[in-house]
PDB file of C-alpha atoms in Angstrom:
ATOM      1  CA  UNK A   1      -3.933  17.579 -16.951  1.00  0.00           C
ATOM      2  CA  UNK A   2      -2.870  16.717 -13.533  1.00  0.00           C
ATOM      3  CA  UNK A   3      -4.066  13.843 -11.085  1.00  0.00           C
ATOM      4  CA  UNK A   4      -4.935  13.556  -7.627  1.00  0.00           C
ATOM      5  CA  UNK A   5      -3.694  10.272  -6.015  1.00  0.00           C
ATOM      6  CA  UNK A   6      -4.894   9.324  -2.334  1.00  0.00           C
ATOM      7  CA  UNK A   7      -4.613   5.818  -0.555  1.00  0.00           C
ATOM      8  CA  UNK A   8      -5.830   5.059   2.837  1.00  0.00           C
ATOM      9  CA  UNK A   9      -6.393   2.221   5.257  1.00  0.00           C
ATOM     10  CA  UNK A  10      -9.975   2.192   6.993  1.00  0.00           C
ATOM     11  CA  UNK A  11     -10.626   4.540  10.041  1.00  0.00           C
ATOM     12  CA  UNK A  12     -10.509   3.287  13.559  1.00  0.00           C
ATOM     13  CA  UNK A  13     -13.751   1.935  14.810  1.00  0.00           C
ATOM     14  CA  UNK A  14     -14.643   0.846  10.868  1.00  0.00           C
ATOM     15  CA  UNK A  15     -14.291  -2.835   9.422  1.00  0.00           C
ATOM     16  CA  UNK A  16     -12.784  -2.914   6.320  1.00  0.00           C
ATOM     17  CA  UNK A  17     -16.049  -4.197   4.942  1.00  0.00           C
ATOM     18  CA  UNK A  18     -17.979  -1.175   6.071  1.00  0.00           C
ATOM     19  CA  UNK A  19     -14.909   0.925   5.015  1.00  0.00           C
ATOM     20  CA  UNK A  20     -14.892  -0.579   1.449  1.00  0.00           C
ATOM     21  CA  UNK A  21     -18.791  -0.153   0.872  1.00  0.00           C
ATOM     22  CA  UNK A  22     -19.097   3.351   1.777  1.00  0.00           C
ATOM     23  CA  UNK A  23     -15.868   4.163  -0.246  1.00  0.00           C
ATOM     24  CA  UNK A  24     -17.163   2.317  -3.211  1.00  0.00           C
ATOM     25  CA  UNK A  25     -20.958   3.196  -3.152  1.00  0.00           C
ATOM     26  CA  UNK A  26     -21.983   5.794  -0.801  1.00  0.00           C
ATOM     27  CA  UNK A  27     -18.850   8.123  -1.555  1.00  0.00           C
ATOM     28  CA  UNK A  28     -19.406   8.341  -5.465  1.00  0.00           C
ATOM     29  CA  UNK A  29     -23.079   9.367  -5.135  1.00  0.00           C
ATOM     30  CA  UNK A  30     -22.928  11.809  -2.664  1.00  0.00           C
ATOM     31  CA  UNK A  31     -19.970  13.551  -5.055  1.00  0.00           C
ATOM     32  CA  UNK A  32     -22.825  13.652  -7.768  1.00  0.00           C
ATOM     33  CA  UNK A  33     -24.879  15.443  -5.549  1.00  0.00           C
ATOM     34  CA  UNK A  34     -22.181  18.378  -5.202  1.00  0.00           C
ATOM     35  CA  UNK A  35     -21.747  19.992  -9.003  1.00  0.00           C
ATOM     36  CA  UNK A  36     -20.059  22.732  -7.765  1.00  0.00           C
ATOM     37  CA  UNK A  37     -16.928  20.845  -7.031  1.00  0.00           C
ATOM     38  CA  UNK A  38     -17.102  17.638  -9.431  1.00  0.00           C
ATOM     39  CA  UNK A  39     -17.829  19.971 -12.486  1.00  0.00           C
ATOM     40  CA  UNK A  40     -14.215  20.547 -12.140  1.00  0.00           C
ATOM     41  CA  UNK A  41     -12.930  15.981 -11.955  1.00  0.00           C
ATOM     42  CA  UNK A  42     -12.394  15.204 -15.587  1.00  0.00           C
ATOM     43  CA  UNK A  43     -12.248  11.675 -14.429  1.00  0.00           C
ATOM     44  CA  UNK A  44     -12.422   9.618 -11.196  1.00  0.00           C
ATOM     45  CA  UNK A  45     -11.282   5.989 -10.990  1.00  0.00           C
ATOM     46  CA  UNK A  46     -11.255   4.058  -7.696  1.00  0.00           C
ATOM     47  CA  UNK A  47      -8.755   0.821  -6.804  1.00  0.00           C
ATOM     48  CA  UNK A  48      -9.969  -1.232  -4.325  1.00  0.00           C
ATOM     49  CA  UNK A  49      -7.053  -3.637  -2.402  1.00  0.00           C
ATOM     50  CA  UNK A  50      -7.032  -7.248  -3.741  1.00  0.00           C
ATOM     51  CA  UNK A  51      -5.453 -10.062  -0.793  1.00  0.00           C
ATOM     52  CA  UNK A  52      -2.368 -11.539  -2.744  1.00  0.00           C
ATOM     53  CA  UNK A  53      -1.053 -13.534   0.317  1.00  0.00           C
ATOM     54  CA  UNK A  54       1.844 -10.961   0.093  1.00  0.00           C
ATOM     55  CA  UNK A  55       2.442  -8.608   3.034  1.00  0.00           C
ATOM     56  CA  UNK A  56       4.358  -5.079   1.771  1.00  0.00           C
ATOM     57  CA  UNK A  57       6.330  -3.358   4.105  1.00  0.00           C
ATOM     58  CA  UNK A  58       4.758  -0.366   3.946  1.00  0.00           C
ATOM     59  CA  UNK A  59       2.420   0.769   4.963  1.00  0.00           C
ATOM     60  CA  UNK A  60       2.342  -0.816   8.664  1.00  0.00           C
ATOM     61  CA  UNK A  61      -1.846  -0.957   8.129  1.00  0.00           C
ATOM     62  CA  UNK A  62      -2.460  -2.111   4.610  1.00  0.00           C
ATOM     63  CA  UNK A  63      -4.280   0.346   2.685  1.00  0.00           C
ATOM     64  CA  UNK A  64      -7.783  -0.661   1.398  1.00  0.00           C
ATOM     65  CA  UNK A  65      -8.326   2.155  -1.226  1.00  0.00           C
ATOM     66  CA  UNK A  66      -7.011   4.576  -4.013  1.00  0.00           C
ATOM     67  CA  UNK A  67      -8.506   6.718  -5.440  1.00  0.00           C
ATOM     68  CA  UNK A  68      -6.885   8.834  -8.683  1.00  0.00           C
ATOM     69  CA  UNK A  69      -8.897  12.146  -9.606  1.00  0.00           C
ATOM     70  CA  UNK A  70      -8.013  13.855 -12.878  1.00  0.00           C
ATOM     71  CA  UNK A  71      -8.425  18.066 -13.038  1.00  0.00           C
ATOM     72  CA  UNK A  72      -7.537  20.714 -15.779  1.00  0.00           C
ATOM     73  CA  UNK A  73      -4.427  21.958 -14.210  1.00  0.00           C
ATOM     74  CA  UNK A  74      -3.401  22.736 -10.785  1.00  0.00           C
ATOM     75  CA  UNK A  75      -5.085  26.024 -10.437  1.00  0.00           C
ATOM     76  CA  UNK A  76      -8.585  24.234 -11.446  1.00  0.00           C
ATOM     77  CA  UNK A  77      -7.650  21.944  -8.900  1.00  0.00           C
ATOM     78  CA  UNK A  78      -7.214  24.393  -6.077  1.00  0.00           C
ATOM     79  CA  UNK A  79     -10.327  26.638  -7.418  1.00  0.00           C
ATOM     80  CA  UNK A  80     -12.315  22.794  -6.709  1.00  0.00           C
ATOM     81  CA  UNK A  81     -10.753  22.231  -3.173  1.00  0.00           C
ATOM     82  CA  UNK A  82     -11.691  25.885  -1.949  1.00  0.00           C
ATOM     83  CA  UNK A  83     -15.304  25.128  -2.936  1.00  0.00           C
ATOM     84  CA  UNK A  84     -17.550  25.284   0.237  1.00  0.00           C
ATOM     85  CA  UNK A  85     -19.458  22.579  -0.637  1.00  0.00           C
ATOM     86  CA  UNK A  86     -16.083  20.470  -0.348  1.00  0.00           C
ATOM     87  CA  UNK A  87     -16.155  20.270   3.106  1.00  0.00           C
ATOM     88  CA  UNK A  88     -19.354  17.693   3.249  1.00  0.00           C
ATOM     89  CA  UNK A  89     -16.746  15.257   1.237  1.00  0.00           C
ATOM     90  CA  UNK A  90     -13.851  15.883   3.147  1.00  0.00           C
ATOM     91  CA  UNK A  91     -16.101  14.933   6.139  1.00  0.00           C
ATOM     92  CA  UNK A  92     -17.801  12.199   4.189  1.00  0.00           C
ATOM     93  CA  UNK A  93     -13.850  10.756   3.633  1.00  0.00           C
ATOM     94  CA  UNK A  94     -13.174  10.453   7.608  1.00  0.00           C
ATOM     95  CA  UNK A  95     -16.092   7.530   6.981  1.00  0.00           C
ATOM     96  CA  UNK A  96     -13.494   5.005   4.912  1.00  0.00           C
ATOM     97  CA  UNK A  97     -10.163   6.651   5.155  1.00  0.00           C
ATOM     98  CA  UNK A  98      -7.912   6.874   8.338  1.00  0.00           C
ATOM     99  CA  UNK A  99      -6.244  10.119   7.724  1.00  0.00           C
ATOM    100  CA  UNK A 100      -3.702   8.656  10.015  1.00  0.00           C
ATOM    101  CA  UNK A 101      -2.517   6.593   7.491  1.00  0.00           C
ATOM    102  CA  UNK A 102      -2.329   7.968   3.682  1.00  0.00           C
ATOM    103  CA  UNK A 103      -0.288   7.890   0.588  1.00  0.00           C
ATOM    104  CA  UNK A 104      -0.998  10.958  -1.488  1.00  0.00           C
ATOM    105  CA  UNK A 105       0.515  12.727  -4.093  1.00  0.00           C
ATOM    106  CA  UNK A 106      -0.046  15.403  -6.720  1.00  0.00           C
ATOM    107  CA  UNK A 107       1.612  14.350 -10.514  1.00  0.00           C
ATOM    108  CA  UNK A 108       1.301  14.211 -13.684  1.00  0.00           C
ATOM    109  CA  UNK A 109       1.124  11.013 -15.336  1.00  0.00           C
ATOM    110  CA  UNK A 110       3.480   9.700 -18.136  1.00  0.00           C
ATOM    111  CA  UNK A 111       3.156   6.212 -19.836  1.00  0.00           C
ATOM    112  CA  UNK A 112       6.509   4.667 -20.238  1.00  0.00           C
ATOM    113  CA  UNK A 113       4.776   1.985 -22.026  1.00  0.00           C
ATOM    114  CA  UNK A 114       1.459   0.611 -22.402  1.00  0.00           C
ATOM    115  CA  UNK A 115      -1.761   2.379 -21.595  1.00  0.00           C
ATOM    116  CA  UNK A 116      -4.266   1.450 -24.684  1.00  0.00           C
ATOM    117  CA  UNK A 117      -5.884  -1.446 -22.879  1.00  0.00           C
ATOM    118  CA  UNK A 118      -8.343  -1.075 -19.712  1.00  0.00           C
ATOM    119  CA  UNK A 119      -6.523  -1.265 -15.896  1.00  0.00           C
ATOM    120  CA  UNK A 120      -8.222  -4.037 -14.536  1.00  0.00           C
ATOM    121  CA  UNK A 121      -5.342  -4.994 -11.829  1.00  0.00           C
ATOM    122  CA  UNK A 122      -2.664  -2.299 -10.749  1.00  0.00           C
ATOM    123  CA  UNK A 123       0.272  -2.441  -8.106  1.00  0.00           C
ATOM    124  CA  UNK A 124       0.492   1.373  -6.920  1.00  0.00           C
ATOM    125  CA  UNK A 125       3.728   2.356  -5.187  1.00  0.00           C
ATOM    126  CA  UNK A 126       4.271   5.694  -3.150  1.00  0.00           C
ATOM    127  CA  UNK A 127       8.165   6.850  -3.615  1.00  0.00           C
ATOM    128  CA  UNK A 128       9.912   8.961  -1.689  1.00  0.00           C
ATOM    129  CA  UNK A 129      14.110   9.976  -1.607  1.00  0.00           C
ATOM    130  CA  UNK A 130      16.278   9.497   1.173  1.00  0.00           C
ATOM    131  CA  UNK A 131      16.682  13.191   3.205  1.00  0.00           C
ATOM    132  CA  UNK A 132      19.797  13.405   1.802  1.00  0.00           C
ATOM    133  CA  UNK A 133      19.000  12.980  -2.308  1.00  0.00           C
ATOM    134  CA  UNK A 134      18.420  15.827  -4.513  1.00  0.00           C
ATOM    135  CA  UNK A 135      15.220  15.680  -6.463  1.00  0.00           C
ATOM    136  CA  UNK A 136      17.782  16.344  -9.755  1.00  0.00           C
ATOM    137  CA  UNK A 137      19.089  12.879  -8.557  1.00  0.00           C
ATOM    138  CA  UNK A 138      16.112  11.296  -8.075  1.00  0.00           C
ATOM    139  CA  UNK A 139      14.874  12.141 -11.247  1.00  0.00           C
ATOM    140  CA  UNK A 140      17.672  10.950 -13.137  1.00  0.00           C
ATOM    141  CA  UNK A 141      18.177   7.757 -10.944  1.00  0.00           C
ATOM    142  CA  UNK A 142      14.252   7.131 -11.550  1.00  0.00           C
ATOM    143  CA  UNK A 143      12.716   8.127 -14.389  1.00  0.00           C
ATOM    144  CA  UNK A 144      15.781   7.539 -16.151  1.00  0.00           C
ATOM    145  CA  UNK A 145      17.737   4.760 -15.216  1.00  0.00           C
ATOM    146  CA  UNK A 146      15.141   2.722 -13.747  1.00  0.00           C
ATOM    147  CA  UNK A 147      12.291   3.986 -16.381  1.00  0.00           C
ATOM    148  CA  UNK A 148      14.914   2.506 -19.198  1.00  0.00           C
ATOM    149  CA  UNK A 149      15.538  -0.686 -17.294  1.00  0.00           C
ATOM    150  CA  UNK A 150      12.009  -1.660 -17.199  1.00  0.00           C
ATOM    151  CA  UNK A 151      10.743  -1.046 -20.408  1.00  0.00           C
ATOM    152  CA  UNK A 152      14.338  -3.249 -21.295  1.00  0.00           C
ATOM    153  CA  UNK A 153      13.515  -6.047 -19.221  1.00  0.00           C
ATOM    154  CA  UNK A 154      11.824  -8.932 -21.338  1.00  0.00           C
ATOM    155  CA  UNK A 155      10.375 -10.609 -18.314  1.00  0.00           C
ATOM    156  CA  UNK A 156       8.587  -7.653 -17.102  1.00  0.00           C
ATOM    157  CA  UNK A 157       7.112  -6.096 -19.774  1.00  0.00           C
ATOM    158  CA  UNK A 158       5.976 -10.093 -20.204  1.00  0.00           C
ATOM    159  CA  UNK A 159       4.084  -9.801 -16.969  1.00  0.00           C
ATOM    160  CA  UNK A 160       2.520  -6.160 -17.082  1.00  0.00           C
ATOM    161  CA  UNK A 161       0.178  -4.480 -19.498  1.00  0.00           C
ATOM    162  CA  UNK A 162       1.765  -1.283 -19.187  1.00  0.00           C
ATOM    163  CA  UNK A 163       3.896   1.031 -16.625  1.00  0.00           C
ATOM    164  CA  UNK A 164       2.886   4.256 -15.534  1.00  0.00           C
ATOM    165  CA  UNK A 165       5.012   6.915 -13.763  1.00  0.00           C
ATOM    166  CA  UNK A 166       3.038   9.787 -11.567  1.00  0.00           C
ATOM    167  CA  UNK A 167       5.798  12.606 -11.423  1.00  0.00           C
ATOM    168  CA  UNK A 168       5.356  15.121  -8.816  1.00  0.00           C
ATOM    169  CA  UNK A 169       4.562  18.252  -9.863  1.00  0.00           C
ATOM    170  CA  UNK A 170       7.228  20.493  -8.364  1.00  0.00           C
ATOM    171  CA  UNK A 171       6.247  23.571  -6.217  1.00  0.00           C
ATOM    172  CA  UNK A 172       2.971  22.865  -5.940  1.00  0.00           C
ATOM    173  CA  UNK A 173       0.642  25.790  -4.576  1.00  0.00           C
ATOM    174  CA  UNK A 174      -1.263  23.327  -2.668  1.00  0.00           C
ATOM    175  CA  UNK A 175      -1.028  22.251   1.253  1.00  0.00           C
ATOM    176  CA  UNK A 176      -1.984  19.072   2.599  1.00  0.00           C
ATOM    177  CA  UNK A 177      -1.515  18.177   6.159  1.00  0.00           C
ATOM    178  CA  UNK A 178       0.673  14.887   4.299  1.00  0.00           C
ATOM    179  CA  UNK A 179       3.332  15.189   2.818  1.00  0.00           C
ATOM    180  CA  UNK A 180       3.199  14.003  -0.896  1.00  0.00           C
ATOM    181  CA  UNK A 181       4.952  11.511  -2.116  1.00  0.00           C
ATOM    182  CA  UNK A 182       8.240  12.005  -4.433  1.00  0.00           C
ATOM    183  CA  UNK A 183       6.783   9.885  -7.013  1.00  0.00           C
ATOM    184  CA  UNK A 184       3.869   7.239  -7.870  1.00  0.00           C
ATOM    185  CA  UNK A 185       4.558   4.170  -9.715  1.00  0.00           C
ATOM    186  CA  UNK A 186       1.853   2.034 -11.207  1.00  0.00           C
ATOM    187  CA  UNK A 187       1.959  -1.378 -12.975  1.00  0.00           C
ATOM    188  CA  UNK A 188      -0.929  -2.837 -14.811  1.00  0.00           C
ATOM    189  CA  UNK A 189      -1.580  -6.424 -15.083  1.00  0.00           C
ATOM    190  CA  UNK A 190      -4.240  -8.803 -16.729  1.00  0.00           C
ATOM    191  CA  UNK A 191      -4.691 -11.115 -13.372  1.00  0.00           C
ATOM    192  CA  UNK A 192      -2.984 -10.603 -10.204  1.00  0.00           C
ATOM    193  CA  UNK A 193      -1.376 -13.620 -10.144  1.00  0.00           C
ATOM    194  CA  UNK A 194       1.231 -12.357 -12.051  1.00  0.00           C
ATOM    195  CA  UNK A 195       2.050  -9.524  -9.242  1.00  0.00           C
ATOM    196  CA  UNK A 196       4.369 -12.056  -7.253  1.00  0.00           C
ATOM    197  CA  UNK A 197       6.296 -13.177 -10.027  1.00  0.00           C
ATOM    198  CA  UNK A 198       6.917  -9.506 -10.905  1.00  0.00           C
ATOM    199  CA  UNK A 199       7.629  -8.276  -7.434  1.00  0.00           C
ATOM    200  CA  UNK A 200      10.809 -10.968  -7.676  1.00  0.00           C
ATOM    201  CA  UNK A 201      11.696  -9.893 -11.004  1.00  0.00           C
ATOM    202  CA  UNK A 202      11.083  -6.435 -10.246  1.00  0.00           C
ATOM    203  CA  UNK A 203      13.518  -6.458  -7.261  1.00  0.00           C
ATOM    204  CA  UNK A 204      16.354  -7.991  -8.527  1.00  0.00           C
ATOM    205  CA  UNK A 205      15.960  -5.217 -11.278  1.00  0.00           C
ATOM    206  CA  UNK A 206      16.107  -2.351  -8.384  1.00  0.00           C
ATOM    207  CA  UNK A 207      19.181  -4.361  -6.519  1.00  0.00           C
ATOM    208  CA  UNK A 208      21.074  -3.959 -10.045  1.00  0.00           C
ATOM    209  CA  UNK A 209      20.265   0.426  -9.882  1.00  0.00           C
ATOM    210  CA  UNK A 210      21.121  -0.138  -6.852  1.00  0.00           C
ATOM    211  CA  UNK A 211      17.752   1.800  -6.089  1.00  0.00           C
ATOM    212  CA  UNK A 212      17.861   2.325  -2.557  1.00  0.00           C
ATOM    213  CA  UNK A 213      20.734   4.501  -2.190  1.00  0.00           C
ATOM    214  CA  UNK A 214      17.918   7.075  -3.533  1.00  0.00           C
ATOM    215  CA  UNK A 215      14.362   5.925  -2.665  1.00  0.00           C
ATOM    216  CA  UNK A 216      13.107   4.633   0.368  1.00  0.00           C
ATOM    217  CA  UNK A 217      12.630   0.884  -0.660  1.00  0.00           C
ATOM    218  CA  UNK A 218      11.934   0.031   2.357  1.00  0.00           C
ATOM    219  CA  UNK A 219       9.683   2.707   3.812  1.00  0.00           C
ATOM    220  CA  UNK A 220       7.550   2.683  -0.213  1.00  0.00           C
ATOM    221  CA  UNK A 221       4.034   2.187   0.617  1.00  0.00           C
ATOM    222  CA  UNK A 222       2.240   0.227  -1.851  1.00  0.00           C
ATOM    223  CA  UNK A 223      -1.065  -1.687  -2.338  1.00  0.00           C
ATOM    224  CA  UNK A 224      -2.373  -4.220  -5.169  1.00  0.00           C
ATOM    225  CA  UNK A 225      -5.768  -3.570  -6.584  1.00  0.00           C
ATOM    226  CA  UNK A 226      -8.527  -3.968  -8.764  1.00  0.00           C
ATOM    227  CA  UNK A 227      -9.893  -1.026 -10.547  1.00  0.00           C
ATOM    228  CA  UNK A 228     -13.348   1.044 -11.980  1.00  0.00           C
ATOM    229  CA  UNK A 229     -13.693   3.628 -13.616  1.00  0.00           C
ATOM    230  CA  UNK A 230     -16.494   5.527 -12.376  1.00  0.00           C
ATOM    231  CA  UNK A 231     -18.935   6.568 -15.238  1.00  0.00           C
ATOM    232  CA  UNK A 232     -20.231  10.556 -15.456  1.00  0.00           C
ATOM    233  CA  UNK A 233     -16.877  12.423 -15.873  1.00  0.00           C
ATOM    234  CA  UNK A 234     -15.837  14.706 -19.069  1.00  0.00           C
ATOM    235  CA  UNK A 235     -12.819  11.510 -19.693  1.00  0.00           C
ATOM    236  CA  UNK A 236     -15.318   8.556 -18.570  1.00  0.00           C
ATOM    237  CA  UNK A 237     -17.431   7.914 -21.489  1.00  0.00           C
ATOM    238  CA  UNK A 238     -14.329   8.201 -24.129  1.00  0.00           C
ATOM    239  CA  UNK A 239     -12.137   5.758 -22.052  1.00  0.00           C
ATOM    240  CA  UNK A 240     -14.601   3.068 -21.359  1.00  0.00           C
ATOM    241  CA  UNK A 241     -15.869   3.354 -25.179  1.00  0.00           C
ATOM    242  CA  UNK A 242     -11.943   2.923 -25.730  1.00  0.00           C
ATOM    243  CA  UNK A 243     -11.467   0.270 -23.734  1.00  0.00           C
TER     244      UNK A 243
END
């Protein structure tokens, strides 16, 4: 399976009320009114930005959603985005998403540890390499080094129900308009007060790796959320029994 990850901030000329409402309700049911493209979503689960007092460097507007879709493969994916019918949600997204201001990527997903216990609270990061590093080196430096040093670190794994990596698939068929991100990170936690203690934690880890000779600390776009798993989907009924 692969997955679909898109974050945006609300569109110009929409509160972030309005933006969150139609994202959360109005979005979801007109998808069930279009079969011919969500026959192909094995599962659809939507994050909606929590306020931790915190304010992440990226992105420049916070982002107020993310959404992660989960298809087949990446040709099902493409056969799904070429349906006509697409095109009344792609419209129906310019309502909550500013398409001036996304994180999106295209991975598959890989638990480094955790995983069997529902997501209530997530921290999703967007990572992209310097110009000048190698995708060979990022993937070493990342989900390597940095993979091991996490699921090592006592006071992490403490804090966080489990850590998920996103890796981009490489040479993907697909355009976007966006580039996608190198990488997605996410981080699960039981309450989100325990997001600023691992942010500090977290960061002295990086500063160790010395992270940011090879990703883009500073410009990673991230946003804290809570999320749902949207009921109806060939995966929905089996995780929310599970969990």
């Amino acid at each position: 399976m692969i997955k679909f990850i898109g974050a945006s901030s609300n569109p110009q000329g929409v509160s972030p009320e309005d933006a969150r409402t139609h994202y959360e309700l109005r979005h979801p049911a007109l998808i069930d009114t279009v079969p011919s493209f969500n026959r192909y979503m094995l599962l659809y689960i939507q994050n909606y930005a929590i306020d931790l007092g915190i304010e992440f460097s990226a992105p420049a507007t916070p982002f107020l959603n993310c959404s992660e879709i989960w298809f087949e493969s990446e040709d099902s994916l493409l056969e799904a985005y070429e349906v006509p019918d697409y095109q009344l949600l792609r419209e129906d997204e310019k309502r909550f998403g500013n398409f001036e201001n996304l994180g999106i990527a295209l991975a598959e997903d890989v638990s480094i540890y955790g995983g069997s216990t529902r997501p209530r609270f997530k921290l999703i990061r967007f990572l992209e390499r310097h110009p000048n590093v190698e995708i060979a080196q990022l993937t070493k430096v990342w989900q390597e080094d940095y993979a091991a040093a996490i699921l090592e670190s006592e006071a992490i794994r403490g804090l966080t129900q489990a850590y998920i990596q996103n890796r981009a698939l490489i040479g993907t068929k697909i355009a976007f308009p966006v580039k996608f991100a190198d990488g997605v990170d996410e981080f699960w936690f039981a309450s989100p007060h325990d997001i600023p203690r691992f942010l500090e934690e977290e960061q002295a880890l990086a500063d160790r790796l010395d992270l940011g000779r090879v990703i883009d600390r500073a410009g990673m776009k991230q946003v804290a959320t809570e999320s749902r798993i949207l009921p109806g989907y060939a995966l929905s009924a089996q995780l929310l029994k599970k969990f």
